């Protein structure tokens, strides 16, 4: 029963998170399309690559390890110690913001003030925004562990909407403010997010709903760090686990944002090319991130609740192991089909998508080629997200330590490949380096999963195998849409419309083939994502 409740909660969390990601990516998509008409691609490059990298690095290094460790906490845990541990994210964030802010101001190439003014204020604002967001981290963990899924959706959705509205208004009315517009919008986003979490818990703590769900805090002051007599200030076991993940977080951040670090510190692309690359990156990951990231985050929570970390399957409840294997198999099948669909259709529709989105500025340059390569990268990104999600949930502390060494080697290899391939192929080199890096990470995770289930009747890696009729449908769709692009490459509206109709027909054939060849997957999606009445897997 506990296992199925965890699965239902994970699926529900994924659905809500996916909806949030849809909103976030859609608004970012529309915002970029709008701002391209008012600001230069150089400004877009500085904001979306340089300053956003500063913000994401501070936030990731300050909180990622704490999230990995504390999301595994039971509801019956001594939460005073957990909260004390989580509050360490704030001074850690301040330290990283000061250190990295200095680096961004003094050790990297800064934009020409005549072309892009107010860069210094941008660095300060994005650093401060990261610290403000970290103030809500204990509340975020409480919400995730106790499955308060609507809170995350409402808070982040409202913050995103407010940020986008301010950006659009300022870009339209006072476009000469430049970076100041994006800096103020980023500060407003973090402040709105923190305010939503505080107001929610002020109302929730002590309420009848909280009592019914056995919420561990009885007063609002319990959210603040406290010292309790005759008790350790923090949970030492969690602290050790956090440190283990923390060592890994440096490497994972390099692997996740490696191309932006290379752009920032090695200056292999000018700010204009960085802007084009970032726009293509956002467009290419539009579907991938609003589906794959919520699945990874939500089902990581599911796996850590169902499996006992570091124990082989012979010493765990077989019902839980069987359920975890079945879910992993279906998840791999699901994300692989989504990623394969993006890869197949992305090749033929990259030029059209960029032309509609940004006009000739994007479609006439290297943009279409970048987007085609990125479509293939999305497939690898999909598989890696789910396999690492399970691997990190099942690994023991010693296995995580060993994996950190592998991550170090991957990080160094990735940075070297990015630098070399970018000098050779420009922006495409970044995507090629990402593909090679992602392939190595997938190989490691598949090897771990295969070894983990070697004595089990369940073999979740079968989720990566596709039936022959479905493979033929993808091959047919890719061939027909490629021929359609070559035949209707003119820029007239009728040619583009015919090309879209051909793609729609091929897409329909592919979806129908999936329904007939993958009935278990269809039932899984209907049961745990689309249906309100949870059925048996």
Short mmCIF file of C-alpha atoms in Angstrom, two decimals, residues 307-308 310-318 321-322 390 451-458:
data_model
loop_
_atom_site.label_atom_id
_atom_site.label_comp_id
_atom_site.label_asym_id
_atom_site.label_seq_id
_atom_site.Cartn_x
_atom_site.Cartn_y
_atom_site.Cartn_z
CA UNK A 307 13.85 1.26 -2.24
CA UNK A 308 16.31 1.06 0.64
CA UNK A 310 22.56 0.72 -0.65
CA UNK A 311 20.83 -2.65 -0.11
CA UNK A 312 20.71 -5.35 -2.76
CA UNK A 313 17.28 -6.47 -3.91
CA UNK A 314 17.52 -9.79 -2.04
CA UNK A 315 17.25 -7.93 1.28
CA UNK A 316 14.30 -5.74 0.32
CA UNK A 317 10.57 -6.27 0.01
CA UNK A 318 10.06 -8.08 -3.28
CA UNK A 321 11.42 -4.14 -5.94
CA UNK A 322 8.96 -5.48 -8.50
CA UNK A 390 16.94 5.55 -10.43
CA UNK A 451 23.80 -5.29 -12.16
CA UNK A 452 21.16 -4.18 -9.65
CA UNK A 453 18.44 -6.38 -11.18
CA UNK A 454 20.64 -9.31 -12.27
CA UNK A 455 19.01 -11.66 -9.72
CA UNK A 456 15.48 -10.41 -10.37
CA UNK A 457 12.89 -11.74 -12.78
CA UNK A 458 12.18 -8.13 -13.71
#
